[in-house]
Coordinates of C-alpha atoms in Angstrom, one line a residue:
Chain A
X8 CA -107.6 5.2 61.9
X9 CA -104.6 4.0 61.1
X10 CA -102.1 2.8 63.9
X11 CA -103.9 1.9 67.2
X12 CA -107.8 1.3 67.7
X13 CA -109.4 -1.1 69.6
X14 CA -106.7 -3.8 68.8
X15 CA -107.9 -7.8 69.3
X16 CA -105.1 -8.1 71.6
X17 CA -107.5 -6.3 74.3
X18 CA -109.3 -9.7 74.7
X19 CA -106.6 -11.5 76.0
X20 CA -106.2 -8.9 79.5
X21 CA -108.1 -9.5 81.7
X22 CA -110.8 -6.7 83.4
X23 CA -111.3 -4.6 80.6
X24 CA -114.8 -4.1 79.6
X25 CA -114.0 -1.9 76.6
X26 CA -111.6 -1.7 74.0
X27 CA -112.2 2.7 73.2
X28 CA -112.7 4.6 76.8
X29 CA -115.4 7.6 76.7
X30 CA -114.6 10.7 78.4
X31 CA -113.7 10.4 81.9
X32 CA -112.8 6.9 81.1
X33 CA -109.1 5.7 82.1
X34 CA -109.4 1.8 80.9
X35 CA -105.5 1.4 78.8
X36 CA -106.1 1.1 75.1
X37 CA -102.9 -0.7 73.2
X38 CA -101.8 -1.1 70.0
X39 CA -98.9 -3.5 68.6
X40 CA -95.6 -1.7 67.9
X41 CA -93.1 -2.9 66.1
X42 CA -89.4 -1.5 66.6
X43 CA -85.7 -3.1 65.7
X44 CA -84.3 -3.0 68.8
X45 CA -80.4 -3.1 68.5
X46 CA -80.5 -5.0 65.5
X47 CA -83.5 -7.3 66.5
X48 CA -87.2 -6.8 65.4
X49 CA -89.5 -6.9 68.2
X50 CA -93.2 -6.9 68.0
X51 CA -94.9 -6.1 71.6
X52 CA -98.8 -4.9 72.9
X53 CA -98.4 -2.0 74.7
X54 CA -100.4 0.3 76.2
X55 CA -100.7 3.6 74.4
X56 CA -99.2 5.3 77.2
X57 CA -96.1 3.2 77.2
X58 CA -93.0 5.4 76.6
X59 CA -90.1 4.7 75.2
X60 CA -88.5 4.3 77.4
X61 CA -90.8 1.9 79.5
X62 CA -91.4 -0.3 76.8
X63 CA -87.7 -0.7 76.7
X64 CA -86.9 -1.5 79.8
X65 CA -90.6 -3.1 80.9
X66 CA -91.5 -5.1 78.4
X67 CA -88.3 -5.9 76.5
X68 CA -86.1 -6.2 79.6
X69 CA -83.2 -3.8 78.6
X70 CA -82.7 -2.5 81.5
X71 CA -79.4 -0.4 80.4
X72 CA -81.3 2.7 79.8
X73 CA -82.4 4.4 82.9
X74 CA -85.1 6.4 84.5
X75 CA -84.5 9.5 86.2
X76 CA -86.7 12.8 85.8
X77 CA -89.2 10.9 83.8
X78 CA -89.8 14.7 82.3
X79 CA -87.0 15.2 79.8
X80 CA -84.4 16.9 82.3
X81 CA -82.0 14.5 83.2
X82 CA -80.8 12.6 79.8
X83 CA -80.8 9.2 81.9
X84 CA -82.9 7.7 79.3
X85 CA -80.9 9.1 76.7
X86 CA -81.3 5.6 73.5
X87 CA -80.4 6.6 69.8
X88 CA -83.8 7.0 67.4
X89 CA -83.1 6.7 63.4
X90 CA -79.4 7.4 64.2
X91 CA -80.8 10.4 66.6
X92 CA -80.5 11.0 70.8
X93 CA -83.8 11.1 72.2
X94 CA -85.2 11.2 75.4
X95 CA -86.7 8.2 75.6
X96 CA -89.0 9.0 78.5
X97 CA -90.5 12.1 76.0
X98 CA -91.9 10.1 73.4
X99 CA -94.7 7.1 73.2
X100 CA -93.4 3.8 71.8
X101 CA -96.5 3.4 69.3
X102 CA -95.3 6.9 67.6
X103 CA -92.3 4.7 66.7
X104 CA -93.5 2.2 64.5
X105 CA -90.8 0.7 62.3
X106 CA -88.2 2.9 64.1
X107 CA -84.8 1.4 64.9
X108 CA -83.5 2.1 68.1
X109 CA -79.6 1.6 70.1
X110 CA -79.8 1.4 73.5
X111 CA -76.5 0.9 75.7
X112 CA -76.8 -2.9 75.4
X113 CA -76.8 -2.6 71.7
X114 CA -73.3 0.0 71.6
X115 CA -71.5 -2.6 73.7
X116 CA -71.6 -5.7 75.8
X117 CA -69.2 -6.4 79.2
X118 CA -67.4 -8.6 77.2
X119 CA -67.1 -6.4 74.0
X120 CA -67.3 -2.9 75.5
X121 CA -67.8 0.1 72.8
X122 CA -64.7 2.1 72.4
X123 CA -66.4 5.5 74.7
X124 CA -67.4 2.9 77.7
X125 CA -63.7 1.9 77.6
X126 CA -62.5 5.4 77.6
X127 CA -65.0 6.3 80.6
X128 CA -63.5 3.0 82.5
X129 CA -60.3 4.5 81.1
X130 CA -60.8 8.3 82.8
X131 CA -63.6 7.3 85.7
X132 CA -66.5 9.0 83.7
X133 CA -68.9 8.1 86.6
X134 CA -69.3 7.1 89.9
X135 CA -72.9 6.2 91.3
X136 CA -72.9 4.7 86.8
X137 CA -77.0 5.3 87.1
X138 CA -76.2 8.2 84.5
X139 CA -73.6 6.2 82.5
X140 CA -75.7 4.9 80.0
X141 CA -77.5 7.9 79.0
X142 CA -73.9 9.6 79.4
X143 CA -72.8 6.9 76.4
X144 CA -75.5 6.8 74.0
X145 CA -75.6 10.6 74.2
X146 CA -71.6 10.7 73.8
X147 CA -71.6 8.7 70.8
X148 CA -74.2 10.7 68.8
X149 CA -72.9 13.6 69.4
X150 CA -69.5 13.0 68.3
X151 CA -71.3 12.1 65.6
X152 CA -73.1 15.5 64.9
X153 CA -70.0 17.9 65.5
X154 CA -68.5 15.4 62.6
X155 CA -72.1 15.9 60.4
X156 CA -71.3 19.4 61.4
X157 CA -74.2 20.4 63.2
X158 CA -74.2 23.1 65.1
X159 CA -74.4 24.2 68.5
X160 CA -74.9 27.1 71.0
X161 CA -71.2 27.0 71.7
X162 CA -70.4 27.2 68.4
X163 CA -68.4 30.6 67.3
X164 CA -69.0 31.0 63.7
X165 CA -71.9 29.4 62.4
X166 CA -70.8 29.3 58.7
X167 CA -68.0 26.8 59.6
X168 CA -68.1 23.4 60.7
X169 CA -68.0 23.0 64.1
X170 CA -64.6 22.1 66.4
X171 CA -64.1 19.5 68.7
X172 CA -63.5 21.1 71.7
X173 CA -64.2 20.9 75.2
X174 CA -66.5 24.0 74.9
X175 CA -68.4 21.8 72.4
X176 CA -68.8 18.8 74.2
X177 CA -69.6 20.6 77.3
X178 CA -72.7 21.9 75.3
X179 CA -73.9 19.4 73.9
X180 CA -73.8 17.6 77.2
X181 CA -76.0 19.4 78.7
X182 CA -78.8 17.5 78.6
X183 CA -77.2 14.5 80.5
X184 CA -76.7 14.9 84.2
X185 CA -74.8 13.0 86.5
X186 CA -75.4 13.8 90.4
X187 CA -71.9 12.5 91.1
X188 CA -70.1 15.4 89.3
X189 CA -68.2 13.0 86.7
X190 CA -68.4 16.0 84.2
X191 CA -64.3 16.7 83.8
X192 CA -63.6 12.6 83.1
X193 CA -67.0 12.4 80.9
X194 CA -65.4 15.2 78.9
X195 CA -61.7 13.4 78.6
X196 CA -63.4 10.3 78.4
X197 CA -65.6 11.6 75.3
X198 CA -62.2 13.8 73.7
X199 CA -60.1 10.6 74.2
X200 CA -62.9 8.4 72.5
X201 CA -63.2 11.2 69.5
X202 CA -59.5 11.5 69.2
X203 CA -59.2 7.7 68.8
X204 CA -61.9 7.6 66.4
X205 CA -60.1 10.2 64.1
X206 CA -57.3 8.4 63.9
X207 CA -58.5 5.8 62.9
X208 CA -60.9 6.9 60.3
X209 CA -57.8 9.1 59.0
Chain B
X8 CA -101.5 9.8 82.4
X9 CA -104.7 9.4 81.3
X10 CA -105.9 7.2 78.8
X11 CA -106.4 7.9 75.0
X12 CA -106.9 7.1 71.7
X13 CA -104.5 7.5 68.8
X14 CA -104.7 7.9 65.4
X15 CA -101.6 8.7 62.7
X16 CA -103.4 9.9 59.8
X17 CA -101.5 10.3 56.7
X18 CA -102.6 13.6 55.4
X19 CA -102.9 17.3 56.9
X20 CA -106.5 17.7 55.6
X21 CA -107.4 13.9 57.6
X22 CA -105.4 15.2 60.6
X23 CA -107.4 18.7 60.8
X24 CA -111.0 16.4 60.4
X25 CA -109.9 14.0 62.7
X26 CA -109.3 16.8 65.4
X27 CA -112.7 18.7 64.3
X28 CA -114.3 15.0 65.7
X29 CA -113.0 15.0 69.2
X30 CA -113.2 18.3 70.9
X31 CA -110.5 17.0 73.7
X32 CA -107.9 15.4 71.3
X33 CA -104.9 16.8 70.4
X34 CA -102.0 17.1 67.6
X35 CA -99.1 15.4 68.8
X36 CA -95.6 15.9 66.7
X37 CA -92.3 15.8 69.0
X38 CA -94.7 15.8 72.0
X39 CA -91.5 16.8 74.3
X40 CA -93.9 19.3 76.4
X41 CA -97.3 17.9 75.7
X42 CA -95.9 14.2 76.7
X43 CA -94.8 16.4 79.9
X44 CA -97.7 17.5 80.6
X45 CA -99.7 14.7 80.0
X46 CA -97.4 12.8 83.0
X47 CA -98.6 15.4 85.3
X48 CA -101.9 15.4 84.0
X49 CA -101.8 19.2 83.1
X50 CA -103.1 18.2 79.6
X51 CA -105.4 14.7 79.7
X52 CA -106.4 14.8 76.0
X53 CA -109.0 11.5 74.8
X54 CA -107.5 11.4 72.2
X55 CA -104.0 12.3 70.1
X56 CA -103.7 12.7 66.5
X57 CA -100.0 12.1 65.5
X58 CA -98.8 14.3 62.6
X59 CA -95.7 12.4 62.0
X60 CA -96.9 11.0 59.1
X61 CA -97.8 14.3 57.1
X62 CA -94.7 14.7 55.6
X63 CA -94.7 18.6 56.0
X64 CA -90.7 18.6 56.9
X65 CA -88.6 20.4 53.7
X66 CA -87.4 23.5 54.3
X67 CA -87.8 25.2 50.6
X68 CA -86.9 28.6 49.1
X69 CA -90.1 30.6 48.0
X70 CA -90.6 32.8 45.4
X71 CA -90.4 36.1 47.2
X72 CA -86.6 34.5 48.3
X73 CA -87.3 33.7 52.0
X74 CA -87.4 30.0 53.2
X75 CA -90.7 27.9 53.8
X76 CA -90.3 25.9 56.6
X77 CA -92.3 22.5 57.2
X78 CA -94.3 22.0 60.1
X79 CA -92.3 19.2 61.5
X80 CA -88.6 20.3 60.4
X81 CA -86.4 19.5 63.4
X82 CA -85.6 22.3 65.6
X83 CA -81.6 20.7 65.1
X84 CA -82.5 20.4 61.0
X85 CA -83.4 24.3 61.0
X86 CA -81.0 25.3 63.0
X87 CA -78.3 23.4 60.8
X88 CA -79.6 24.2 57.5
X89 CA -76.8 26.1 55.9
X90 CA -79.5 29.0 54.1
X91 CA -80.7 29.2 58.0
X92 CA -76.8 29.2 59.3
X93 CA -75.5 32.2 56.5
X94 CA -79.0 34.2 55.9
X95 CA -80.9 34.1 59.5
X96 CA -78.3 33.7 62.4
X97 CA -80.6 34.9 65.2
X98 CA -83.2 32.1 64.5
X99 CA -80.6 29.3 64.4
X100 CA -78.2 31.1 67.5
X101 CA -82.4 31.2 69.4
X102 CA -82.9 27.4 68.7
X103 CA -79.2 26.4 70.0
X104 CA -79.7 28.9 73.4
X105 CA -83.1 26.3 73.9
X106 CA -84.0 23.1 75.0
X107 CA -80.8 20.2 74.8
X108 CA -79.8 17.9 71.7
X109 CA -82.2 15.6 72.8
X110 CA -84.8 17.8 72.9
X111 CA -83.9 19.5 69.6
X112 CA -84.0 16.0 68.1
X113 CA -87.3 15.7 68.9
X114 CA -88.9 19.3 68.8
X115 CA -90.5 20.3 65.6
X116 CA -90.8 24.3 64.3
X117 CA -94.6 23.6 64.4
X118 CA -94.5 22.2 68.2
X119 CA -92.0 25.0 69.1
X120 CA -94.5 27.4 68.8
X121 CA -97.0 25.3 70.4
X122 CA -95.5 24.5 73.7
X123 CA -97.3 26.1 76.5
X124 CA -96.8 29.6 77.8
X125 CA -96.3 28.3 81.4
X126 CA -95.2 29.0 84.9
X127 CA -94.4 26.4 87.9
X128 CA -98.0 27.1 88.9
X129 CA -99.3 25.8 85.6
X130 CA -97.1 22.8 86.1
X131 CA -98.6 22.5 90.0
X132 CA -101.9 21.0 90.3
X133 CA -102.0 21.4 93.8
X134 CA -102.1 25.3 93.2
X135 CA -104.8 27.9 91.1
X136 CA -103.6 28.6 87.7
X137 CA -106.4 30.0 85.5
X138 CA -104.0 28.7 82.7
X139 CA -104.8 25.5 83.7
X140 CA -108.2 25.6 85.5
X141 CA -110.0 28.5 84.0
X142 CA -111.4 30.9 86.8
X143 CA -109.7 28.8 89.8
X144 CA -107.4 31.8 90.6
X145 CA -103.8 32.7 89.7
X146 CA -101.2 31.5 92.5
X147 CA -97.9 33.4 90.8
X148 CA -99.6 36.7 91.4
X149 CA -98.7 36.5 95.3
X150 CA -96.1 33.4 94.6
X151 CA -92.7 33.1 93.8
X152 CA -92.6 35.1 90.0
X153 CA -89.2 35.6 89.7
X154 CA -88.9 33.6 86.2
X155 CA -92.1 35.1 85.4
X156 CA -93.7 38.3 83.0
X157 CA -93.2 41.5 83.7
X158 CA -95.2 43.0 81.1
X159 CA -98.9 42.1 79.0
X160 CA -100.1 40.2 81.9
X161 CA -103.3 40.5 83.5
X162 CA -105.3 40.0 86.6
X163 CA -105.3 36.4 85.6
X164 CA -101.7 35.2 84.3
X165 CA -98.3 36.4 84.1
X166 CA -97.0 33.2 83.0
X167 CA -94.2 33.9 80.0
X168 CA -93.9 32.0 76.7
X169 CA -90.5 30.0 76.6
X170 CA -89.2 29.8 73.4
X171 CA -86.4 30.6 72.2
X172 CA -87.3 29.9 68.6
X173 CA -90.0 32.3 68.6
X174 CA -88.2 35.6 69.4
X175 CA -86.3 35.0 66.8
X176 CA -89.5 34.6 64.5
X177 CA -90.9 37.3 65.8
X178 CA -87.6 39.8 65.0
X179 CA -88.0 38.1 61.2
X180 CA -91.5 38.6 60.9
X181 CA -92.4 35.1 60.2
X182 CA -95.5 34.0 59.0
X183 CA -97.5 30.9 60.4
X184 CA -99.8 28.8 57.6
X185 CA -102.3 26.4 58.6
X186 CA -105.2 24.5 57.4
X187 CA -108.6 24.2 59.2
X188 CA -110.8 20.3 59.0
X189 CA -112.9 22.5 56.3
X190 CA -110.0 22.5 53.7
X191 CA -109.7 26.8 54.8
X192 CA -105.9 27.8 55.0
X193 CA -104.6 31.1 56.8
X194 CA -101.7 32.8 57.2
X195 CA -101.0 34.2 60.5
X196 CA -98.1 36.8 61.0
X197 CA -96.4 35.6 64.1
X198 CA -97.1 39.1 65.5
X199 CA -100.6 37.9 65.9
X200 CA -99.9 34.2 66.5
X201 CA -99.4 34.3 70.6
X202 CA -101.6 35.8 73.1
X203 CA -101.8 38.3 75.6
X204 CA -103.2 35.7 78.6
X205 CA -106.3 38.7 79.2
X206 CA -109.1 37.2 81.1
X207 CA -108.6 33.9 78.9
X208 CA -104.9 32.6 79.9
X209 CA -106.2 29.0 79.0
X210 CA -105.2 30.3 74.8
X211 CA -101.7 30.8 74.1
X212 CA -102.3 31.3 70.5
X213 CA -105.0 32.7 68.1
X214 CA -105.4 28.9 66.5
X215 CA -109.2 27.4 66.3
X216 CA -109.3 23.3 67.7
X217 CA -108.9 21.9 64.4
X218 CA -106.4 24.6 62.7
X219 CA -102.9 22.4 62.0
X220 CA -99.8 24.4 61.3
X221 CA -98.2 23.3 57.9
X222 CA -95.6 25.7 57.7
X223 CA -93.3 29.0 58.8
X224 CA -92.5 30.8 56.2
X225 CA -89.5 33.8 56.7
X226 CA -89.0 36.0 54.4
X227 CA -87.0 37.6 52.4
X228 CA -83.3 38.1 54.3
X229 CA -83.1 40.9 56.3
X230 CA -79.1 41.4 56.3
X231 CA -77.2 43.2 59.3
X232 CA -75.7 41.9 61.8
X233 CA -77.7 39.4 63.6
X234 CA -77.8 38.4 67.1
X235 CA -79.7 36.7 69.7
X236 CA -78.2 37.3 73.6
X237 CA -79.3 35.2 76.3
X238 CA -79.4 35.5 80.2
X239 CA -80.3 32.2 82.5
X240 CA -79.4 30.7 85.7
X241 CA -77.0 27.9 84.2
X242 CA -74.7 28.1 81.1
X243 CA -77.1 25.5 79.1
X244 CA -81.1 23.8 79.3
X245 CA -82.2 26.6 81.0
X246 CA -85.4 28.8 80.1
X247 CA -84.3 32.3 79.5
X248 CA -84.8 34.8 82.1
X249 CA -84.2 37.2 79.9
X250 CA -83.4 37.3 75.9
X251 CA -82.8 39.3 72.9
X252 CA -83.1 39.1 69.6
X253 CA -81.8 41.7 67.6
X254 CA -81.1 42.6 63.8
X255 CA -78.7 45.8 63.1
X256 CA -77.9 47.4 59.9
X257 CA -74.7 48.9 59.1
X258 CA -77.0 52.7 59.9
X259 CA -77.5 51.3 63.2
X260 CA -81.1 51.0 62.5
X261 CA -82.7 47.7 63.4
X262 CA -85.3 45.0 64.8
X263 CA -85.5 44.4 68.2
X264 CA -87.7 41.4 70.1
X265 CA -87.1 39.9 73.8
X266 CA -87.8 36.8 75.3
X267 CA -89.0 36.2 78.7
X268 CA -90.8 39.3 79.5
X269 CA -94.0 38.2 78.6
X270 CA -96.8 35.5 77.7
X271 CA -95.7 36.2 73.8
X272 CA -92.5 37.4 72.1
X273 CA -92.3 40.9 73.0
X274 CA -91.4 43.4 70.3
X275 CA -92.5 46.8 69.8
X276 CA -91.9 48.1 66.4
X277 CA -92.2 51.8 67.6
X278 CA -89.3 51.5 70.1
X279 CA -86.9 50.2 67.2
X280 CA -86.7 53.8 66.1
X281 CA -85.0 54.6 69.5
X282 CA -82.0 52.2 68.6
X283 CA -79.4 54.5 67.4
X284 CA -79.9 56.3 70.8
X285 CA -78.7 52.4 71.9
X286 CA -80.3 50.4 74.9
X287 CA -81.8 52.3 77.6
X288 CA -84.0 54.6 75.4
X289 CA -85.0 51.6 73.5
X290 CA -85.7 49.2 76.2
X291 CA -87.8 51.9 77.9
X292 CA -89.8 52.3 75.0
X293 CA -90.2 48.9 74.4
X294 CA -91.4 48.0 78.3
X295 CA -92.7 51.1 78.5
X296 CA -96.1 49.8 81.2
X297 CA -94.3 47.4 82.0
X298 CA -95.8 46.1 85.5
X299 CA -93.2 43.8 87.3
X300 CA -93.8 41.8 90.5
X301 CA -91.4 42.8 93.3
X302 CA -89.5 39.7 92.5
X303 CA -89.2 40.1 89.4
X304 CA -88.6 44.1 88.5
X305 CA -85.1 43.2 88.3
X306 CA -85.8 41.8 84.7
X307 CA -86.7 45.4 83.4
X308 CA -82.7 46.3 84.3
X309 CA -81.9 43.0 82.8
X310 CA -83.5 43.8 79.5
X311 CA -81.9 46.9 79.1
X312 CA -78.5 45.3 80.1
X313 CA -78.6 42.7 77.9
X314 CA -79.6 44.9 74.8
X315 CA -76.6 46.4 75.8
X316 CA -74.7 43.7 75.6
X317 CA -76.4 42.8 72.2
X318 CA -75.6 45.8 70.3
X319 CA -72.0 45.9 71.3
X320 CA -72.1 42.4 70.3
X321 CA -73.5 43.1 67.1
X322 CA -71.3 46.4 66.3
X323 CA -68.2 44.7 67.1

């Protein structure tokens, strides 16, 4: 039983008669998970059934990344995992032990804004913004995979590294939705940001 | 969500024991569908065993010079791995048609195959699905079926299995390995893997409570051309409403499986000889009893249209 079992932190809440619920039982079980969240460790009880995503934004107050579908459709949630996008809303914080996770307020601050929320202030990648953050943390990792050279459905010949183009991006987007229609300035936001980023790399 | 117990044991023969003790628990890996379902309460498992810690993630050449992948290999790590890129191009062109990044990120080749065969009535607990609530009915039958099978149903279900990934296992004759709570391994050819729903839609695959997937194995490559087509409502993250997986040799002989047709994969191995003749005599051997809802017949054409579409694609 490694992990989470009826962890001593259960006596401190109040109302709950047992630590491990029988069948047909709904009393919360929680476990202590510990995460670096944008650089910081963090050590919080949760309940089990805490996501992600909600023990981001409910118990560590960063608020930046946003909840939408709750079900993995809208990318609003959208935080960066071992150097990975995830859905934060799709996964349970305790299956994250050690992990280290970027959310928006970890890629840039108002005052020190990351070079792809400059470029969507730059082209107007948003209106409404609710999307924004899952918009950024998904366009900065996957820049980053067309330049590990992963692959992706648009993608025309799978033996080559893949191109940066808006055919690409488009793709790989897909999983981020914004209700405003902001998709043509995410996309010159993104190829602006990428184009920068070359250059200075090169 | 209902509440539950966890566990993250750190080897496959502790996970399969741990699942043989609680008849309601469940393996969790990427748990981007059972997570889903759990929300809605669709699945309410007591308990989740979290495989993440098994290791179980190389994908390794094998002897007979096919690939062995690892139960929790990242749909994006398979789909990049160079062998998988140059040697198998339908299964890595089927994982990039499914899901989004995120989701790859997260889905494992194990889970993959694991996700429910489903249908918006399965996702509905308002409405019968005996899918969901054994013997309570089936609402799709007289619903809105449009997305759903048109072929191997029954009485009970014509929900369809939406993977991508698994067509393409299915055209490469894959095999599945597990490992039972007793220490027993098998190894299931994905032919045999999925279901036909029957009069017990609530199993999607052959696998006993405490059987844990440890690997896919592919083997050797087949060659040809290679080629997975297909057809949804949006460009991208969109379950297919028809696919095709197909892999043609230079003779024009080849392998043909489709996607979204049916609660499994759906390839008939007799109807490959009909390929030469090209797409309508094959795809009317391969759905040959094929019994479509009037909402959904158009999917037969579909199939046809999209083999098409394939062959051309891969004779070009």
């Amino acid at each position: 039983m490694a992990g989470a079992s009826a962890p001593a932190s259960l006596a401190a809440l109040p109302g709950i008669a047992r630590a491990v619920p029988g069948p047909g039982d709904d009393a919360p079980v929680t476990a202590r998970v510990a995460l670096t969240v944008n650089g910081v460790r963090r050590e919080i009880d949760l309940d089990l059934r805490t996501s992600l995503l909600d023990a981001m934004r409910e118990h560590l107050h960063l608020t930046g990344s946003k909840k939408g579908c709750d079900h993995g459709q809208c990318g609003a949630c959208t935080m960066i995992v071992n150097g990975r996008r995830i859905n934060g809303c799709l996964t349970l914080a305790v299956m994250h032990q050690g992990a280290e996770i970027t959310t928006i307020e970890g890629l840039g601050q108002p005052d020190a804004l990351h070079p792809l929320q400059a470029a969507f202030v730059t082209h107007d990648g948003y209106q409404c913004g609710y999307c924004t953050p899952g918009q950024i943390c998904s366009g900065v990792a996957v820049l980053e995979e067309i330049r590990a050279g992963i692959p992706s459905h648009a993608t025309g010949d799978l033996t080559r590294p893949p191109e940066l183009s808006e055919a690409e991006i488009r793709e790989r987007m897909s999983g981020n939705l914004c209700r405003c229609g902001a998709y043509s300035n995410i996309v010159e936001a993104m190829t602006d940001y990428a184009e920068q980023a070359s250059g200075s790399r090169a | 969500m209902k509440s539950f117990t966890y566990e993250r044991p750190g080897t496959p023969a502790e996970a399969a024991a741990a699942m043989a003790q609680r008849p309601d628990a469940k393996f969790i890996a990427g748990g981007t569908n059972l997570l889903d379902l759990m929300k809605l309460q669709v699945e309410a498992p007591s308990h989740l065993v979290d495989v993440n810690g098994l290791g179980l993630d190389a994908i390794e050449e094998t002897p007979e010079g096919g690939l062995r992948i690892g139960a929790l290999v990242r749909n994006t790590d398979l789909a990049a791995d160079d062998r998988v890129r140059r040697d198998y191009g339908v299964l890595a062109r089927a994982l990039l048609a499914g899901a989004t990044g995120q989701l790859r990120n997260q889905a494992t080749t194990a889970g993959n195959l694991l996700q429910r065969t489903r249908c918006p009535y399965f996702y509905d607990t308002a409405q019968a699905c005996n899918k969901r609530q054994p013997g309570s009915g089936c609402s799709a039958l007289d619903g809105v079926s449009r997305q759903l099978a048109v072929i191997g149903g029954s009485d009970a279900c014509i929900a369809t299995n939406p993977s991508d990934m698994a067509v393409a296992m299915r055209v490469l004759d894959a095999t599945v390995e597990t490992v039972d709570a007793g220490g027993t391994g098998r190894t299931i050819p994905i032919a045999a893997f999925h279901r036909l729903p029957g009069d017990e839609p609530e199993r999607d695959t052959v696998l006993k409570h405490d059987e844990l997937i440890t690997a896919v194995t592919l083997p050797k490559p087949l060659g040809g051309v290679q080629v997975y087509r297909k057809v949804r409502d949006r460009a991208s993250y969109a379950f297919a409403l028809v696919s095709v997986a197909v892999v043609i040799q230079p003779d024009g002989t080849g392998r043909v499986a489709f996607g979204g047709l049916a609660h499994k994969p759906w390839r008939v191995e007799a109807a490959e000889g009909e390929l030469p003749r090209g797409p309508k005599a094959t795809a009317s051997a391969a759905l040959a009893g094929a019994a479509p809802t009037p909402d959904n017949a158009f999917k037969l054409t579909l199939a046809e249209r999209t083999l098409g579409a394939a062959l051309k694609q891969a004779r070009a």
